[in-house]
Amino acid sequence: MPQFGFSEPDARALMVFLGGRTDKKISDKYLPDIKGWESILKHGREVVSYYNCNGCHTFDGRDGAIRRYYTDNIENAPPILVGEGTKLQPEWFVDFLMKPLRLRPWLDVRMPTFG
């Protein structure tokens, strides 16, 4: 076997990449630790349900009810929020929820104001 001279981080990255090139599920040791987050996630889902966010937005793999009216023009449908939490700025998001901005002014559908 040739000696490639990988650094330790490069070798680990390659190992993780190659380990992912399979039909098997991801090993638990590579999944994020969510102990203690279950109650927070549960509360978040309750808020989503209470304010009917899933009426417009896609959550947990289920499309929002309103998206079916946008099949011909899907780019104008309410946005899918999967992955948004990783890049969300909390201060901006709280301000947005308190007083939504017109992010896409050409659309007729609007984010409601909840006060």
mmCIF file with all atom_site columns, C-alpha atoms in Angstrom:
data_model
loop_
_atom_site.group_PDB
_atom_site.id
_atom_site.type_symbol
_atom_site.label_atom_id
_atom_site.label_alt_id
_atom_site.label_comp_id
_atom_site.label_asym_id
_atom_site.label_entity_id
_atom_site.label_seq_id
_atom_site.pdbx_PDB_ins_code
_atom_site.Cartn_x
_atom_site.Cartn_y
_atom_site.Cartn_z
_atom_site.occupancy
_atom_site.B_iso_or_equiv
_atom_site.pdbx_formal_charge
_atom_site.auth_seq_id
_atom_site.auth_comp_id
_atom_site.auth_asym_id
_atom_site.auth_atom_id
_atom_site.pdbx_PDB_model_num
ATOM 1   C CA . MET A 1 1   ? 0.000   0.000  0.000   1.00 0.00 ? 1   MET A CA 1
ATOM 2   C CA . PRO A 1 2   ? 1.492   3.379  -0.922  1.00 0.00 ? 2   PRO A CA 1
ATOM 3   C CA . GLN A 1 3   ? 2.228   6.004  1.701   1.00 0.00 ? 3   GLN A CA 1
ATOM 4   C CA . PHE A 1 4   ? 0.136   9.111  0.896   1.00 0.00 ? 4   PHE A CA 1
ATOM 5   C CA . GLY A 1 5   ? 1.407   11.366 3.663   1.00 0.00 ? 5   GLY A CA 1
ATOM 6   C CA . PHE A 1 6   ? -2.050  12.472 4.800   1.00 0.00 ? 6   PHE A CA 1
ATOM 7   C CA . SER A 1 7   ? -2.265  14.707 7.818   1.00 0.00 ? 7   SER A CA 1
ATOM 8   C CA . GLU A 1 8   ? -4.347  13.348 10.699  1.00 0.00 ? 8   GLU A CA 1
ATOM 9   C CA . PRO A 1 9   ? -7.356  15.625 9.918   1.00 0.00 ? 9   PRO A CA 1
ATOM 10  C CA . ASP A 1 10  ? -7.205  14.742 6.194   1.00 0.00 ? 10  ASP A CA 1
ATOM 11  C CA . ALA A 1 11  ? -7.048  11.037 6.954   1.00 0.00 ? 11  ALA A CA 1
ATOM 12  C CA . ARG A 1 12  ? -10.033 11.322 9.295   1.00 0.00 ? 12  ARG A CA 1
ATOM 13  C CA . ALA A 1 13  ? -12.016 13.324 6.733   1.00 0.00 ? 13  ALA A CA 1
ATOM 14  C CA . LEU A 1 14  ? -11.278 10.719 4.083   1.00 0.00 ? 14  LEU A CA 1
ATOM 15  C CA . MET A 1 15  ? -12.280 7.931  6.455   1.00 0.00 ? 15  MET A CA 1
ATOM 16  C CA . VAL A 1 16  ? -15.618 9.626  7.215   1.00 0.00 ? 16  VAL A CA 1
ATOM 17  C CA . PHE A 1 17  ? -16.232 10.258 3.507   1.00 0.00 ? 17  PHE A CA 1
ATOM 18  C CA . LEU A 1 18  ? -15.484 6.684  2.514   1.00 0.00 ? 18  LEU A CA 1
ATOM 19  C CA . GLY A 1 19  ? -17.502 5.382  5.434   1.00 0.00 ? 19  GLY A CA 1
ATOM 20  C CA . GLY A 1 20  ? -20.484 7.283  4.087   1.00 0.00 ? 20  GLY A CA 1
ATOM 21  C CA . ARG A 1 21  ? -20.231 5.651  0.647   1.00 0.00 ? 21  ARG A CA 1
ATOM 22  C CA . THR A 1 22  ? -22.575 2.830  1.644   1.00 0.00 ? 22  THR A CA 1
ATOM 23  C CA . ASP A 1 23  ? -26.264 2.045  1.884   1.00 0.00 ? 23  ASP A CA 1
ATOM 24  C CA . LYS A 1 24  ? -25.912 1.448  5.618   1.00 0.00 ? 24  LYS A CA 1
ATOM 25  C CA . LYS A 1 25  ? -27.216 3.965  8.118   1.00 0.00 ? 25  LYS A CA 1
ATOM 26  C CA . ILE A 1 26  ? -24.816 6.403  9.744   1.00 0.00 ? 26  ILE A CA 1
ATOM 27  C CA . SER A 1 27  ? -23.187 5.010  12.842  1.00 0.00 ? 27  SER A CA 1
ATOM 28  C CA . ASP A 1 28  ? -24.513 6.480  16.085  1.00 0.00 ? 28  ASP A CA 1
ATOM 29  C CA . LYS A 1 29  ? -21.039 7.746  16.987  1.00 0.00 ? 29  LYS A CA 1
ATOM 30  C CA . TYR A 1 30  ? -21.212 10.176 14.022  1.00 0.00 ? 30  TYR A CA 1
ATOM 31  C CA . LEU A 1 31  ? -24.707 11.472 14.788  1.00 0.00 ? 31  LEU A CA 1
ATOM 32  C CA . PRO A 1 32  ? -25.110 14.644 16.852  1.00 0.00 ? 32  PRO A CA 1
ATOM 33  C CA . ASP A 1 33  ? -25.773 14.190 20.551  1.00 0.00 ? 33  ASP A CA 1
ATOM 34  C CA . ILE A 1 34  ? -29.334 15.403 21.180  1.00 0.00 ? 34  ILE A CA 1
ATOM 35  C CA . LYS A 1 35  ? -29.675 14.286 24.796  1.00 0.00 ? 35  LYS A CA 1
ATOM 36  C CA . GLY A 1 36  ? -31.481 17.025 26.641  1.00 0.00 ? 36  GLY A CA 1
ATOM 37  C CA . TRP A 1 37  ? -32.796 18.519 23.401  1.00 0.00 ? 37  TRP A CA 1
ATOM 38  C CA . GLU A 1 38  ? -35.859 16.259 23.186  1.00 0.00 ? 38  GLU A CA 1
ATOM 39  C CA . SER A 1 39  ? -38.010 18.565 25.315  1.00 0.00 ? 39  SER A CA 1
ATOM 40  C CA . ILE A 1 40  ? -36.855 21.631 23.355  1.00 0.00 ? 40  ILE A CA 1
ATOM 41  C CA . LEU A 1 41  ? -37.650 19.919 20.041  1.00 0.00 ? 41  LEU A CA 1
ATOM 42  C CA . LYS A 1 42  ? -41.034 18.819 21.398  1.00 0.00 ? 42  LYS A CA 1
ATOM 43  C CA . HIS A 1 43  ? -41.834 22.376 22.487  1.00 0.00 ? 43  HIS A CA 1
ATOM 44  C CA . GLY A 1 44  ? -40.750 23.703 19.073  1.00 0.00 ? 44  GLY A CA 1
ATOM 45  C CA . ARG A 1 45  ? -43.096 21.269 17.327  1.00 0.00 ? 45  ARG A CA 1
ATOM 46  C CA . GLU A 1 46  ? -45.913 22.374 19.654  1.00 0.00 ? 46  GLU A CA 1
ATOM 47  C CA . VAL A 1 47  ? -45.291 26.033 18.719  1.00 0.00 ? 47  VAL A CA 1
ATOM 48  C CA . VAL A 1 48  ? -45.265 25.110 15.002  1.00 0.00 ? 48  VAL A CA 1
ATOM 49  C CA . SER A 1 49  ? -48.579 23.311 15.461  1.00 0.00 ? 49  SER A CA 1
ATOM 50  C CA . TYR A 1 50  ? -50.161 26.047 17.599  1.00 0.00 ? 50  TYR A CA 1
ATOM 51  C CA . TYR A 1 51  ? -49.376 28.841 15.123  1.00 0.00 ? 51  TYR A CA 1
ATOM 52  C CA . ASN A 1 52  ? -50.048 26.548 12.126  1.00 0.00 ? 52  ASN A CA 1
ATOM 53  C CA . CYS A 1 53  ? -46.621 27.238 10.603  1.00 0.00 ? 53  CYS A CA 1
ATOM 54  C CA . ASN A 1 54  ? -46.955 23.890 8.845   1.00 0.00 ? 54  ASN A CA 1
ATOM 55  C CA . GLY A 1 55  ? -50.006 25.247 7.024   1.00 0.00 ? 55  GLY A CA 1
ATOM 56  C CA . CYS A 1 56  ? -47.568 27.061 4.730   1.00 0.00 ? 56  CYS A CA 1
ATOM 57  C CA . HIS A 1 57  ? -44.059 25.763 5.450   1.00 0.00 ? 57  HIS A CA 1
ATOM 58  C CA . THR A 1 58  ? -42.616 22.265 5.082   1.00 0.00 ? 58  THR A CA 1
ATOM 59  C CA . PHE A 1 59  ? -41.725 20.561 8.367   1.00 0.00 ? 59  PHE A CA 1
ATOM 60  C CA . ASP A 1 60  ? -40.570 17.030 9.139   1.00 0.00 ? 60  ASP A CA 1
ATOM 61  C CA . GLY A 1 61  ? -40.856 15.991 5.500   1.00 0.00 ? 61  GLY A CA 1
ATOM 62  C CA . ARG A 1 62  ? -44.483 17.082 5.091   1.00 0.00 ? 62  ARG A CA 1
ATOM 63  C CA . ASP A 1 63  ? -45.306 19.910 2.696   1.00 0.00 ? 63  ASP A CA 1
ATOM 64  C CA . GLY A 1 64  ? -47.317 22.837 3.949   1.00 0.00 ? 64  GLY A CA 1
ATOM 65  C CA . ALA A 1 65  ? -50.965 22.667 2.888   1.00 0.00 ? 65  ALA A CA 1
ATOM 66  C CA . ILE A 1 66  ? -50.726 25.833 0.784   1.00 0.00 ? 66  ILE A CA 1
ATOM 67  C CA . ARG A 1 67  ? -47.837 24.527 -1.383  1.00 0.00 ? 67  ARG A CA 1
ATOM 68  C CA . ARG A 1 68  ? -50.205 22.417 -3.501  1.00 0.00 ? 68  ARG A CA 1
ATOM 69  C CA . TYR A 1 69  ? -51.590 25.641 -4.998  1.00 0.00 ? 69  TYR A CA 1
ATOM 70  C CA . TYR A 1 70  ? -48.124 26.531 -6.317  1.00 0.00 ? 70  TYR A CA 1
ATOM 71  C CA . THR A 1 71  ? -47.335 23.432 -8.385  1.00 0.00 ? 71  THR A CA 1
ATOM 72  C CA . ASP A 1 72  ? -47.044 25.499 -11.588 1.00 0.00 ? 72  ASP A CA 1
ATOM 73  C CA . ASN A 1 73  ? -45.015 28.239 -9.912  1.00 0.00 ? 73  ASN A CA 1
ATOM 74  C CA . ILE A 1 74  ? -43.270 26.491 -6.998  1.00 0.00 ? 74  ILE A CA 1
ATOM 75  C CA . GLU A 1 75  ? -40.646 29.231 -6.536  1.00 0.00 ? 75  GLU A CA 1
ATOM 76  C CA . ASN A 1 76  ? -43.434 31.508 -5.259  1.00 0.00 ? 76  ASN A CA 1
ATOM 77  C CA . ALA A 1 77  ? -44.567 29.013 -2.621  1.00 0.00 ? 77  ALA A CA 1
ATOM 78  C CA . PRO A 1 78  ? -43.748 29.645 1.037   1.00 0.00 ? 78  PRO A CA 1
ATOM 79  C CA . PRO A 1 79  ? -40.135 28.615 1.609   1.00 0.00 ? 79  PRO A CA 1
ATOM 80  C CA . ILE A 1 80  ? -39.072 25.209 2.866   1.00 0.00 ? 80  ILE A CA 1
ATOM 81  C CA . LEU A 1 81  ? -37.370 25.801 6.182   1.00 0.00 ? 81  LEU A CA 1
ATOM 82  C CA . VAL A 1 82  ? -35.358 22.576 6.390   1.00 0.00 ? 82  VAL A CA 1
ATOM 83  C CA . GLY A 1 83  ? -31.797 23.450 7.386   1.00 0.00 ? 83  GLY A CA 1
ATOM 84  C CA . GLU A 1 84  ? -32.571 27.099 8.067   1.00 0.00 ? 84  GLU A CA 1
ATOM 85  C CA . GLY A 1 85  ? -31.858 26.685 11.772  1.00 0.00 ? 85  GLY A CA 1
ATOM 86  C CA . THR A 1 86  ? -28.174 26.124 11.090  1.00 0.00 ? 86  THR A CA 1
ATOM 87  C CA . LYS A 1 87  ? -27.765 29.536 9.472   1.00 0.00 ? 87  LYS A CA 1
ATOM 88  C CA . LEU A 1 88  ? -30.428 31.482 11.333  1.00 0.00 ? 88  LEU A CA 1
ATOM 89  C CA . GLN A 1 89  ? -29.447 34.576 13.278  1.00 0.00 ? 89  GLN A CA 1
ATOM 90  C CA . PRO A 1 90  ? -31.581 34.395 16.448  1.00 0.00 ? 90  PRO A CA 1
ATOM 91  C CA . GLU A 1 91  ? -31.899 38.161 17.000  1.00 0.00 ? 91  GLU A CA 1
ATOM 92  C CA . TRP A 1 92  ? -32.995 38.749 13.402  1.00 0.00 ? 92  TRP A CA 1
ATOM 93  C CA . PHE A 1 93  ? -35.485 35.859 13.560  1.00 0.00 ? 93  PHE A CA 1
ATOM 94  C CA . VAL A 1 94  ? -37.157 37.117 16.743  1.00 0.00 ? 94  VAL A CA 1
ATOM 95  C CA . ASP A 1 95  ? -37.463 40.589 15.172  1.00 0.00 ? 95  ASP A CA 1
ATOM 96  C CA . PHE A 1 96  ? -38.867 39.020 11.990  1.00 0.00 ? 96  PHE A CA 1
ATOM 97  C CA . LEU A 1 97  ? -41.473 37.012 13.903  1.00 0.00 ? 97  LEU A CA 1
ATOM 98  C CA . MET A 1 98  ? -42.535 40.082 15.845  1.00 0.00 ? 98  MET A CA 1
ATOM 99  C CA . LYS A 1 99  ? -42.788 42.241 12.716  1.00 0.00 ? 99  LYS A CA 1
ATOM 100 C CA . PRO A 1 100 ? -42.386 40.296 9.456   1.00 0.00 ? 100 PRO A CA 1
ATOM 101 C CA . LEU A 1 101 ? -40.571 42.052 6.617   1.00 0.00 ? 101 LEU A CA 1
ATOM 102 C CA . ARG A 1 102 ? -41.486 41.745 2.964   1.00 0.00 ? 102 ARG A CA 1
ATOM 103 C CA . LEU A 1 103 ? -38.623 39.495 1.940   1.00 0.00 ? 103 LEU A CA 1
ATOM 104 C CA . ARG A 1 104 ? -40.204 38.643 -1.428  1.00 0.00 ? 104 ARG A CA 1
ATOM 105 C CA . PRO A 1 105 ? -42.358 41.699 -2.292  1.00 0.00 ? 105 PRO A CA 1
ATOM 106 C CA . TRP A 1 106 ? -43.682 40.212 -5.556  1.00 0.00 ? 106 TRP A CA 1
ATOM 107 C CA . LEU A 1 107 ? -45.672 37.547 -3.694  1.00 0.00 ? 107 LEU A CA 1
ATOM 108 C CA . ASP A 1 108 ? -49.313 37.838 -2.734  1.00 0.00 ? 108 ASP A CA 1
ATOM 109 C CA . VAL A 1 109 ? -49.125 35.475 0.248   1.00 0.00 ? 109 VAL A CA 1
ATOM 110 C CA . ARG A 1 110 ? -47.690 37.050 3.402   1.00 0.00 ? 110 ARG A CA 1
ATOM 111 C CA . MET A 1 111 ? -46.266 35.842 6.662   1.00 0.00 ? 111 MET A CA 1
ATOM 112 C CA . PRO A 1 112 ? -48.874 36.713 9.329   1.00 0.00 ? 112 PRO A CA 1
ATOM 113 C CA . THR A 1 113 ? -48.122 38.981 12.258  1.00 0.00 ? 113 THR A CA 1
ATOM 114 C CA . PHE A 1 114 ? -48.732 37.315 15.602  1.00 0.00 ? 114 PHE A CA 1
ATOM 115 C CA . GLY A 1 115 ? -47.803 40.134 17.964  1.00 0.00 ? 115 GLY A CA 1
#
